[in-house]
């Protein structure tokens, strides 16, 4: 009897280790639970349930920033969940909201994902907790990361190009590529504009998995790109193929949209260092 039970336990441990090893945002790792309390999961109704579709991040009491391509035709019953670590498990940190206002950037271009930025107003203010807090984002005049800078991103996006999704939040450190490189014909060519950052971790340690490049991926869209804990970008991508050497992730440069963000959220323009007064 005992040996039978031992064999069952050994099998269970083995299966669990297989499942753990197959997890990873392409090449990333599981985030410490609620270590990124600004993360939002934007979920679409699917039958009786809600299904994670895009990331986002809390920027103010009732506002979540995301990518415009996440809600191309408006909210359509989507909801926003804050305080999430595991998408499937009931967590008492979770707070769920309806969307009362949705603003895609008026010049969002579906052909090259130019101006891929959106703001969502929640139906009520969130309760601040260890698991739910707003994050700072870079304003005009602030310093964006230069070529080679290490930045990081997080999401519940695909683990591979087959569409398998993680249940728990993943994070990955990536490196900023030069714009000149991403404008090359063998990268993105003219589709890559000055409102975009591209970033990729070409080689991780250990560097022995040629098909497992670290990158953000499908389902990570709308999530934040952070530089020294401040949001500088929104995961935009567009590409369905993730983790390819010549297709780094593309992120919308948030500081280029300061005026639009302030006008939507009803903030007074602030005089950031180096910012010329507008109007
Ligand atoms: C915040 O907490 C109060 C009191 O516990 C609760 O009634 C309310 O629904 C909470 N708000 C949200 C957004 O979950």
PDB file of C-alpha atoms and ligand atoms in Angstrom:
ATOM      1  CA  UNK A   1       0.000   0.000   0.000  1.00  0.00           C
ATOM      2  CA  UNK A   2       2.725   2.430   1.052  1.00  0.00           C
ATOM      3  CA  UNK A   3       4.765   1.872  -2.089  1.00  0.00           C
ATOM      4  CA  UNK A   4       1.636   2.356  -4.205  1.00  0.00           C
ATOM      5  CA  UNK A   5       1.057   5.711  -2.507  1.00  0.00           C
ATOM      6  CA  UNK A   6       4.722   6.643  -2.923  1.00  0.00           C
ATOM      7  CA  UNK A   7       4.510   5.939  -6.612  1.00  0.00           C
ATOM      8  CA  UNK A   8       1.406   8.116  -6.930  1.00  0.00           C
ATOM      9  CA  UNK A   9       3.098  10.957  -5.055  1.00  0.00           C
ATOM     10  CA  UNK A  10       6.221  10.641  -7.212  1.00  0.00           C
ATOM     11  CA  UNK A  11       4.074  10.767 -10.361  1.00  0.00           C
ATOM     12  CA  UNK A  12       2.219  13.838  -9.113  1.00  0.00           C
ATOM     13  CA  UNK A  13       5.474  15.622  -8.280  1.00  0.00           C
ATOM     14  CA  UNK A  14       6.870  14.753 -11.704  1.00  0.00           C
ATOM     15  CA  UNK A  15       3.748  16.047 -13.501  1.00  0.00           C
ATOM     16  CA  UNK A  16       3.769  19.237 -11.424  1.00  0.00           C
ATOM     17  CA  UNK A  17       7.402  19.864 -12.358  1.00  0.00           C
ATOM     18  CA  UNK A  18       6.542  19.464 -16.051  1.00  0.00           C
ATOM     19  CA  UNK A  19       3.750  22.008 -15.758  1.00  0.00           C
ATOM     20  CA  UNK A  20       5.984  24.467 -13.882  1.00  0.00           C
ATOM     21  CA  UNK A  21       8.754  24.170 -16.460  1.00  0.00           C
ATOM     22  CA  UNK A  22       6.422  24.832 -19.370  1.00  0.00           C
ATOM     23  CA  UNK A  23       5.438  28.215 -17.910  1.00  0.00           C
ATOM     24  CA  UNK A  24       7.260  31.334 -18.848  1.00  0.00           C
ATOM     25  CA  UNK A  25       5.705  34.978 -21.012  1.00  0.00           C
ATOM     26  CA  UNK A  26       8.218  33.732 -23.660  1.00  0.00           C
ATOM     27  CA  UNK A  27      11.290  33.314 -21.465  1.00  0.00           C
ATOM     28  CA  UNK A  28      10.083  35.427 -18.518  1.00  0.00           C
ATOM     29  CA  UNK A  29       9.340  34.370 -14.973  1.00  0.00           C
ATOM     30  CA  UNK A  30       6.388  34.466 -12.601  1.00  0.00           C
ATOM     31  CA  UNK A  31       6.112  37.812 -10.818  1.00  0.00           C
ATOM     32  CA  UNK A  32       5.976  37.827  -7.015  1.00  0.00           C
ATOM     33  CA  UNK A  33       2.228  37.981  -6.197  1.00  0.00           C
ATOM     34  CA  UNK A  34       0.944  41.590  -6.229  1.00  0.00           C
ATOM     35  CA  UNK A  35       4.453  43.024  -6.628  1.00  0.00           C
ATOM     36  CA  UNK A  36       3.043  45.085  -9.521  1.00  0.00           C
ATOM     37  CA  UNK A  37      -0.166  46.413  -7.918  1.00  0.00           C
ATOM     38  CA  UNK A  38      -0.921  48.668 -10.911  1.00  0.00           C
ATOM     39  CA  UNK A  39      -1.526  45.733 -13.265  1.00  0.00           C
ATOM     40  CA  UNK A  40      -5.012  45.461 -14.748  1.00  0.00           C
ATOM     41  CA  UNK A  41      -6.591  42.533 -16.571  1.00  0.00           C
ATOM     42  CA  UNK A  42      -9.099  43.575 -19.217  1.00  0.00           C
ATOM     43  CA  UNK A  43     -11.567  40.735 -19.671  1.00  0.00           C
ATOM     44  CA  UNK A  44     -14.222  40.017 -22.282  1.00  0.00           C
ATOM     45  CA  UNK A  45     -17.413  38.076 -21.590  1.00  0.00           C
ATOM     46  CA  UNK A  46     -17.330  34.510 -22.895  1.00  0.00           C
ATOM     47  CA  UNK A  47     -20.488  32.613 -21.990  1.00  0.00           C
ATOM     48  CA  UNK A  48     -20.950  32.895 -18.222  1.00  0.00           C
ATOM     49  CA  UNK A  49     -17.275  33.695 -17.685  1.00  0.00           C
ATOM     50  CA  UNK A  50     -14.814  36.482 -18.316  1.00  0.00           C
ATOM     51  CA  UNK A  51     -11.693  35.802 -20.341  1.00  0.00           C
ATOM     52  CA  UNK A  52      -8.432  37.747 -20.080  1.00  0.00           C
ATOM     53  CA  UNK A  53      -7.796  39.606 -23.316  1.00  0.00           C
ATOM     54  CA  UNK A  54      -5.414  42.488 -22.661  1.00  0.00           C
ATOM     55  CA  UNK A  55      -3.327  44.057 -19.968  1.00  0.00           C
ATOM     56  CA  UNK A  56      -3.526  47.615 -18.696  1.00  0.00           C
ATOM     57  CA  UNK A  57      -2.271  49.632 -15.755  1.00  0.00           C
ATOM     58  CA  UNK A  58      -3.830  51.935 -13.171  1.00  0.00           C
ATOM     59  CA  UNK A  59      -2.737  55.559 -13.556  1.00  0.00           C
ATOM     60  CA  UNK A  60      -5.235  57.383 -11.320  1.00  0.00           C
ATOM     61  CA  UNK A  61      -8.156  56.755  -8.943  1.00  0.00           C
ATOM     62  CA  UNK A  62     -10.590  55.754 -11.677  1.00  0.00           C
ATOM     63  CA  UNK A  63      -8.371  55.469 -14.749  1.00  0.00           C
ATOM     64  CA  UNK A  64      -6.627  52.578 -16.487  1.00  0.00           C
ATOM     65  CA  UNK A  65      -4.302  53.040 -19.461  1.00  0.00           C
ATOM     66  CA  UNK A  66      -4.087  50.400 -22.177  1.00  0.00           C
ATOM     67  CA  UNK A  67      -3.574  49.987 -25.940  1.00  0.00           C
ATOM     68  CA  UNK A  68      -6.142  51.247 -28.456  1.00  0.00           C
ATOM     69  CA  UNK A  69      -6.058  47.997 -30.434  1.00  0.00           C
ATOM     70  CA  UNK A  70      -7.378  46.143 -27.342  1.00  0.00           C
ATOM     71  CA  UNK A  71     -10.854  47.670 -27.616  1.00  0.00           C
ATOM     72  CA  UNK A  72     -11.217  48.471 -31.316  1.00  0.00           C
ATOM     73  CA  UNK A  73     -14.997  48.987 -31.190  1.00  0.00           C
ATOM     74  CA  UNK A  74     -15.502  50.021 -27.571  1.00  0.00           C
ATOM     75  CA  UNK A  75     -15.980  48.151 -24.275  1.00  0.00           C
ATOM     76  CA  UNK A  76     -18.686  45.688 -25.494  1.00  0.00           C
ATOM     77  CA  UNK A  77     -19.319  44.322 -22.009  1.00  0.00           C
ATOM     78  CA  UNK A  78     -15.654  44.040 -21.096  1.00  0.00           C
ATOM     79  CA  UNK A  79     -14.700  44.444 -17.457  1.00  0.00           C
ATOM     80  CA  UNK A  80     -11.495  45.455 -15.695  1.00  0.00           C
ATOM     81  CA  UNK A  81     -10.095  43.380 -12.842  1.00  0.00           C
ATOM     82  CA  UNK A  82      -7.478  44.823 -10.471  1.00  0.00           C
ATOM     83  CA  UNK A  83      -5.562  43.051  -7.686  1.00  0.00           C
ATOM     84  CA  UNK A  84      -5.065  39.912  -9.808  1.00  0.00           C
ATOM     85  CA  UNK A  85      -2.212  37.462  -9.554  1.00  0.00           C
ATOM     86  CA  UNK A  86      -3.906  34.255 -10.691  1.00  0.00           C
ATOM     87  CA  UNK A  87      -6.565  34.760 -13.357  1.00  0.00           C
ATOM     88  CA  UNK A  88      -8.474  31.607 -12.379  1.00  0.00           C
ATOM     89  CA  UNK A  89      -8.258  31.451  -8.599  1.00  0.00           C
ATOM     90  CA  UNK A  90     -10.599  33.406  -6.355  1.00  0.00           C
ATOM     91  CA  UNK A  91      -8.380  36.008  -4.677  1.00  0.00           C
ATOM     92  CA  UNK A  92      -9.795  38.373  -2.065  1.00  0.00           C
ATOM     93  CA  UNK A  93      -7.499  41.096  -3.444  1.00  0.00           C
ATOM     94  CA  UNK A  94      -9.486  41.239  -6.704  1.00  0.00           C
ATOM     95  CA  UNK A  95     -11.701  44.242  -7.488  1.00  0.00           C
ATOM     96  CA  UNK A  96     -13.846  44.137 -10.627  1.00  0.00           C
ATOM     97  CA  UNK A  97     -15.168  47.152 -12.510  1.00  0.00           C
ATOM     98  CA  UNK A  98     -17.451  48.075 -15.353  1.00  0.00           C
ATOM     99  CA  UNK A  99     -16.187  50.542 -17.925  1.00  0.00           C
ATOM    100  CA  UNK A 100     -18.061  53.857 -17.954  1.00  0.00           C
ATOM    101  CA  UNK A 101     -15.843  55.702 -20.423  1.00  0.00           C
ATOM    102  CA  UNK A 102     -13.473  54.446 -23.108  1.00  0.00           C
ATOM    103  CA  UNK A 103     -11.230  56.725 -25.144  1.00  0.00           C
ATOM    104  CA  UNK A 104      -9.080  55.382 -27.964  1.00  0.00           C
ATOM    105  CA  UNK A 105      -6.578  57.877 -29.317  1.00  0.00           C
ATOM    106  CA  UNK A 106      -8.402  59.664 -32.182  1.00  0.00           C
ATOM    107  CA  UNK A 107      -5.486  59.038 -34.565  1.00  0.00           C
ATOM    108  CA  UNK A 108      -4.919  55.372 -33.761  1.00  0.00           C
ATOM    109  CA  UNK A 109      -3.954  53.586 -36.972  1.00  0.00           C
ATOM    110  CA  UNK A 110      -4.866  49.883 -37.204  1.00  0.00           C
ATOM    111  CA  UNK A 111      -2.437  49.410 -40.121  1.00  0.00           C
ATOM    112  CA  UNK A 112       0.777  50.115 -38.207  1.00  0.00           C
ATOM    113  CA  UNK A 113      -0.524  50.602 -34.637  1.00  0.00           C
ATOM    114  CA  UNK A 114       0.566  54.245 -34.590  1.00  0.00           C
ATOM    115  CA  UNK A 115      -0.878  56.089 -31.538  1.00  0.00           C
ATOM    116  CA  UNK A 116      -1.792  52.792 -29.861  1.00  0.00           C
ATOM    117  CA  UNK A 117      -2.980  54.273 -26.559  1.00  0.00           C
ATOM    118  CA  UNK A 118      -6.345  54.268 -24.791  1.00  0.00           C
ATOM    119  CA  UNK A 119      -7.812  55.358 -21.474  1.00  0.00           C
ATOM    120  CA  UNK A 120     -10.580  53.563 -19.597  1.00  0.00           C
ATOM    121  CA  UNK A 121     -12.644  55.122 -16.828  1.00  0.00           C
ATOM    122  CA  UNK A 122     -13.799  52.662 -14.154  1.00  0.00           C
ATOM    123  CA  UNK A 123     -17.353  52.815 -12.803  1.00  0.00           C
ATOM    124  CA  UNK A 124     -16.077  53.693  -9.313  1.00  0.00           C
ATOM    125  CA  UNK A 125     -12.831  54.492  -7.507  1.00  0.00           C
ATOM    126  CA  UNK A 126     -10.797  51.459  -6.474  1.00  0.00           C
ATOM    127  CA  UNK A 127      -9.917  50.717  -2.865  1.00  0.00           C
ATOM    128  CA  UNK A 128      -6.199  51.278  -2.391  1.00  0.00           C
ATOM    129  CA  UNK A 129      -4.513  48.171  -0.975  1.00  0.00           C
ATOM    130  CA  UNK A 130      -1.232  46.277  -1.099  1.00  0.00           C
ATOM    131  CA  UNK A 131      -2.545  44.688  -4.286  1.00  0.00           C
ATOM    132  CA  UNK A 132      -4.098  47.725  -6.005  1.00  0.00           C
ATOM    133  CA  UNK A 133      -2.244  50.999  -6.531  1.00  0.00           C
ATOM    134  CA  UNK A 134      -1.615  53.515  -9.295  1.00  0.00           C
ATOM    135  CA  UNK A 135       1.759  53.765 -11.049  1.00  0.00           C
ATOM    136  CA  UNK A 136       3.591  56.894 -12.210  1.00  0.00           C
ATOM    137  CA  UNK A 137       3.934  57.440 -15.952  1.00  0.00           C
ATOM    138  CA  UNK A 138       6.453  59.591 -17.795  1.00  0.00           C
ATOM    139  CA  UNK A 139       5.258  63.055 -18.883  1.00  0.00           C
ATOM    140  CA  UNK A 140       6.553  65.259 -21.699  1.00  0.00           C
ATOM    141  CA  UNK A 141      10.022  66.515 -20.800  1.00  0.00           C
ATOM    142  CA  UNK A 142      10.919  63.345 -18.887  1.00  0.00           C
ATOM    143  CA  UNK A 143      13.767  61.107 -19.997  1.00  0.00           C
ATOM    144  CA  UNK A 144      12.904  58.035 -22.052  1.00  0.00           C
ATOM    145  CA  UNK A 145      15.236  55.035 -21.928  1.00  0.00           C
ATOM    146  CA  UNK A 146      18.009  55.120 -24.527  1.00  0.00           C
ATOM    147  CA  UNK A 147      19.399  52.337 -26.683  1.00  0.00           C
ATOM    148  CA  UNK A 148      20.640  49.485 -24.534  1.00  0.00           C
ATOM    149  CA  UNK A 149      18.709  50.547 -21.426  1.00  0.00           C
ATOM    150  CA  UNK A 150      17.122  47.734 -19.445  1.00  0.00           C
ATOM    151  CA  UNK A 151      13.368  48.034 -19.106  1.00  0.00           C
ATOM    152  CA  UNK A 152      10.754  45.561 -17.949  1.00  0.00           C
ATOM    153  CA  UNK A 153       7.236  44.493 -18.748  1.00  0.00           C
ATOM    154  CA  UNK A 154       4.603  42.166 -17.335  1.00  0.00           C
ATOM    155  CA  UNK A 155       1.486  40.384 -18.509  1.00  0.00           C
ATOM    156  CA  UNK A 156      -0.713  37.334 -18.716  1.00  0.00           C
ATOM    157  CA  UNK A 157       0.056  36.926 -22.441  1.00  0.00           C
ATOM    158  CA  UNK A 158       0.862  33.840 -24.469  1.00  0.00           C
ATOM    159  CA  UNK A 159       3.764  31.653 -23.538  1.00  0.00           C
ATOM    160  CA  UNK A 160       4.423  30.620 -27.117  1.00  0.00           C
ATOM    161  CA  UNK A 161       3.095  31.095 -30.614  1.00  0.00           C
ATOM    162  CA  UNK A 162       0.490  28.375 -30.079  1.00  0.00           C
ATOM    163  CA  UNK A 163      -1.546  30.590 -27.763  1.00  0.00           C
ATOM    164  CA  UNK A 164      -1.160  28.786 -24.439  1.00  0.00           C
ATOM    165  CA  UNK A 165      -1.743  31.299 -21.679  1.00  0.00           C
ATOM    166  CA  UNK A 166      -0.274  31.521 -18.177  1.00  0.00           C
ATOM    167  CA  UNK A 167      -2.614  31.743 -15.197  1.00  0.00           C
ATOM    168  CA  UNK A 168      -0.281  33.852 -13.086  1.00  0.00           C
ATOM    169  CA  UNK A 169       1.318  37.188 -13.897  1.00  0.00           C
ATOM    170  CA  UNK A 170       4.637  36.922 -15.714  1.00  0.00           C
ATOM    171  CA  UNK A 171       7.380  39.522 -15.972  1.00  0.00           C
ATOM    172  CA  UNK A 172      10.396  39.911 -18.206  1.00  0.00           C
ATOM    173  CA  UNK A 173      13.356  42.279 -18.481  1.00  0.00           C
ATOM    174  CA  UNK A 174      14.053  43.520 -21.995  1.00  0.00           C
ATOM    175  CA  UNK A 175      16.580  45.815 -23.624  1.00  0.00           C
ATOM    176  CA  UNK A 176      15.821  48.868 -25.765  1.00  0.00           C
ATOM    177  CA  UNK A 177      16.906  48.588 -29.403  1.00  0.00           C
ATOM    178  CA  UNK A 178      17.889  51.653 -31.415  1.00  0.00           C
ATOM    179  CA  UNK A 179      15.097  53.209 -33.493  1.00  0.00           C
ATOM    180  CA  UNK A 180      17.391  53.128 -36.516  1.00  0.00           C
ATOM    181  CA  UNK A 181      17.578  49.359 -36.236  1.00  0.00           C
ATOM    182  CA  UNK A 182      13.801  48.934 -35.893  1.00  0.00           C
ATOM    183  CA  UNK A 183      13.245  51.181 -38.924  1.00  0.00           C
ATOM    184  CA  UNK A 184      15.352  48.861 -41.069  1.00  0.00           C
ATOM    185  CA  UNK A 185      13.556  46.970 -43.776  1.00  0.00           C
ATOM    186  CA  UNK A 186      14.361  43.611 -42.202  1.00  0.00           C
ATOM    187  CA  UNK A 187      12.741  44.753 -38.925  1.00  0.00           C
ATOM    188  CA  UNK A 188       9.630  46.960 -39.217  1.00  0.00           C
ATOM    189  CA  UNK A 189      10.558  49.424 -41.957  1.00  0.00           C
ATOM    190  CA  UNK A 190       8.325  52.473 -42.313  1.00  0.00           C
ATOM    191  CA  UNK A 191       5.696  51.064 -39.995  1.00  0.00           C
ATOM    192  CA  UNK A 192       8.005  51.918 -37.119  1.00  0.00           C
ATOM    193  CA  UNK A 193       7.482  55.581 -36.142  1.00  0.00           C
ATOM    194  CA  UNK A 194       9.030  58.037 -33.706  1.00  0.00           C
ATOM    195  CA  UNK A 195       6.153  57.384 -31.282  1.00  0.00           C
ATOM    196  CA  UNK A 196       7.398  53.828 -30.734  1.00  0.00           C
ATOM    197  CA  UNK A 197      10.110  52.119 -28.693  1.00  0.00           C
ATOM    198  CA  UNK A 198      11.245  48.645 -29.613  1.00  0.00           C
ATOM    199  CA  UNK A 199      12.831  46.351 -27.081  1.00  0.00           C
ATOM    200  CA  UNK A 200      13.988  42.771 -26.924  1.00  0.00           C
ATOM    201  CA  UNK A 201      16.183  40.503 -24.905  1.00  0.00           C
ATOM    202  CA  UNK A 202      18.185  38.856 -27.646  1.00  0.00           C
ATOM    203  CA  UNK A 203      20.080  36.453 -25.484  1.00  0.00           C
ATOM    204  CA  UNK A 204      19.279  35.331 -21.984  1.00  0.00           C
ATOM    205  CA  UNK A 205      21.345  33.468 -19.460  1.00  0.00           C
ATOM    206  CA  UNK A 206      21.640  30.563 -20.131  1.00  0.00           C
ATOM    207  CA  UNK A 207      21.607  31.354 -23.824  1.00  0.00           C
ATOM    208  CA  UNK A 208      20.823  27.893 -25.069  1.00  0.00           C
ATOM    209  CA  UNK A 209      17.220  28.073 -26.262  1.00  0.00           C
ATOM    210  CA  UNK A 210      17.239  29.487 -29.789  1.00  0.00           C
ATOM    211  CA  UNK A 211      13.441  29.414 -30.065  1.00  0.00           C
ATOM    212  CA  UNK A 212      12.783  30.923 -26.652  1.00  0.00           C
ATOM    213  CA  UNK A 213      13.666  34.575 -27.041  1.00  0.00           C
ATOM    214  CA  UNK A 214      12.351  36.737 -24.234  1.00  0.00           C
ATOM    215  CA  UNK A 215       9.649  39.068 -25.430  1.00  0.00           C
ATOM    216  CA  UNK A 216       6.170  40.276 -24.756  1.00  0.00           C
ATOM    217  CA  UNK A 217       3.501  38.447 -26.684  1.00  0.00           C
ATOM    218  CA  UNK A 218      -0.173  38.146 -27.637  1.00  0.00           C
ATOM    219  CA  UNK A 219      -2.356  38.932 -24.584  1.00  0.00           C
ATOM    220  CA  UNK A 220       0.345  41.158 -23.073  1.00  0.00           C
ATOM    221  CA  UNK A 221      -0.969  44.049 -25.173  1.00  0.00           C
ATOM    222  CA  UNK A 222      -1.928  47.137 -23.223  1.00  0.00           C
ATOM    223  CA  UNK A 223       0.483  46.321 -20.387  1.00  0.00           C
ATOM    224  CA  UNK A 224       3.201  48.676 -19.175  1.00  0.00           C
ATOM    225  CA  UNK A 225       6.859  49.026 -20.136  1.00  0.00           C
ATOM    226  CA  UNK A 226       8.712  50.354 -17.102  1.00  0.00           C
ATOM    227  CA  UNK A 227      12.012  52.159 -16.740  1.00  0.00           C
ATOM    228  CA  UNK A 228      13.141  52.686 -13.136  1.00  0.00           C
ATOM    229  CA  UNK A 229       9.595  51.858 -11.917  1.00  0.00           C
ATOM    230  CA  UNK A 230       7.960  54.547 -14.078  1.00  0.00           C
ATOM    231  CA  UNK A 231       5.793  53.596 -17.065  1.00  0.00           C
ATOM    232  CA  UNK A 232       7.392  54.790 -20.298  1.00  0.00           C
ATOM    233  CA  UNK A 233       5.597  52.549 -22.790  1.00  0.00           C
ATOM    234  CA  UNK A 234       2.462  50.550 -23.575  1.00  0.00           C
ATOM    235  CA  UNK A 235       2.833  47.069 -25.052  1.00  0.00           C
ATOM    236  CA  UNK A 236       1.583  47.472 -28.610  1.00  0.00           C
ATOM    237  CA  UNK A 237       3.322  44.909 -30.783  1.00  0.00           C
ATOM    238  CA  UNK A 238       0.747  44.101 -33.417  1.00  0.00           C
ATOM    239  CA  UNK A 239       2.821  41.133 -34.467  1.00  0.00           C
ATOM    240  CA  UNK A 240       1.342  37.738 -33.707  1.00  0.00           C
ATOM    241  CA  UNK A 241       4.752  36.098 -33.821  1.00  0.00           C
ATOM    242  CA  UNK A 242       6.563  36.738 -30.580  1.00  0.00           C
ATOM    243  CA  UNK A 243      10.114  36.110 -29.517  1.00  0.00           C
ATOM    244  CA  UNK A 244      11.612  36.244 -32.989  1.00  0.00           C
ATOM    245  CA  UNK A 245      15.084  37.661 -33.297  1.00  0.00           C
ATOM    246  CA  UNK A 246      14.130  40.257 -35.909  1.00  0.00           C
ATOM    247  CA  UNK A 247      10.760  41.154 -34.454  1.00  0.00           C
ATOM    248  CA  UNK A 248      11.283  42.801 -31.086  1.00  0.00           C
ATOM    249  CA  UNK A 249       8.278  44.022 -29.108  1.00  0.00           C
ATOM    250  CA  UNK A 250       6.902  47.466 -29.970  1.00  0.00           C
ATOM    251  CA  UNK A 251       5.745  49.868 -27.283  1.00  0.00           C
ATOM    252  CA  UNK A 252       3.889  53.197 -27.557  1.00  0.00           C
ATOM    253  CA  UNK A 253       5.922  56.060 -26.045  1.00  0.00           C
ATOM    254  CA  UNK A 254       3.606  57.370 -23.314  1.00  0.00           C
ATOM    255  CA  UNK A 255       5.341  60.745 -22.813  1.00  0.00           C
ATOM    256  CA  UNK A 256       4.388  61.757 -26.375  1.00  0.00           C
ATOM    257  CA  UNK A 257       0.714  61.803 -25.347  1.00  0.00           C
ATOM    258  CA  UNK A 258       0.842  63.933 -22.192  1.00  0.00           C
ATOM    259  CA  UNK A 259      -1.541  66.606 -23.475  1.00  0.00           C
ATOM    260  CA  UNK A 260      -4.086  64.079 -24.708  1.00  0.00           C
ATOM    261  CA  UNK A 261      -3.913  62.089 -21.438  1.00  0.00           C
ATOM    262  CA  UNK A 262      -4.373  65.210 -19.334  1.00  0.00           C
ATOM    263  CA  UNK A 263      -7.268  66.427 -21.465  1.00  0.00           C
ATOM    264  CA  UNK A 264      -9.112  63.090 -21.142  1.00  0.00           C
ATOM    265  CA  UNK A 265      -8.498  62.708 -17.419  1.00  0.00           C
ATOM    266  CA  UNK A 266      -9.371  66.357 -16.795  1.00  0.00           C
ATOM    267  CA  UNK A 267      -5.995  67.238 -15.324  1.00  0.00           C
ATOM    268  CA  UNK A 268      -4.436  70.662 -15.484  1.00  0.00           C
ATOM    269  CA  UNK A 269      -1.318  70.657 -17.647  1.00  0.00           C
ATOM    270  CA  UNK A 270       1.683  70.410 -15.320  1.00  0.00           C
ATOM    271  CA  UNK A 271       4.967  72.089 -16.105  1.00  0.00           C
ATOM    272  CA  UNK A 272       7.346  69.155 -16.214  1.00  0.00           C
ATOM    273  CA  UNK A 273      11.046  70.018 -16.493  1.00  0.00           C
ATOM    274  CA  UNK A 274      11.921  70.933 -20.045  1.00  0.00           C
ATOM    275  CA  UNK A 275       8.289  71.085 -21.150  1.00  0.00           C
ATOM    276  CA  UNK A 276       7.255  74.127 -23.090  1.00  0.00           C
ATOM    277  CA  UNK A 277       3.967  75.645 -21.987  1.00  0.00           C
ATOM    278  CA  UNK A 278       1.258  74.671 -24.446  1.00  0.00           C
ATOM    279  CA  UNK A 279      -1.369  76.996 -25.886  1.00  0.00           C
TER     280      UNK A 279
HETATM  281  C1  LIG B   1     -14.222  49.080  -1.252  1.00  0.00           C
HETATM  282  O1  LIG B   1     -14.482  48.636   0.067  1.00  0.00           O
HETATM  283  C2  LIG B   1     -15.816  48.821   0.495  1.00  0.00           C
HETATM  284  C3  LIG B   1     -15.890  48.434   1.963  1.00  0.00           C
HETATM  285  O2  LIG B   1     -15.325  47.176   2.170  1.00  0.00           O
HETATM  286  C4  LIG B   1     -16.751  47.999  -0.395  1.00  0.00           C
HETATM  287  O3  LIG B   1     -18.088  48.195   0.007  1.00  0.00           O
HETATM  288  C5  LIG B   1     -16.583  48.453  -1.841  1.00  0.00           C
HETATM  289  O4  LIG B   1     -17.369  47.661  -2.684  1.00  0.00           O
HETATM  290  C6  LIG B   1     -15.127  48.342  -2.249  1.00  0.00           C
HETATM  291  N1  LIG B   1     -14.934  48.920  -3.569  1.00  0.00           N
HETATM  292  C7  LIG B   1     -14.479  48.227  -4.593  1.00  0.00           C
HETATM  293  C8  LIG B   1     -14.218  49.006  -5.807  1.00  0.00           C
HETATM  294  O5  LIG B   1     -14.279  47.027  -4.565  1.00  0.00           O
END
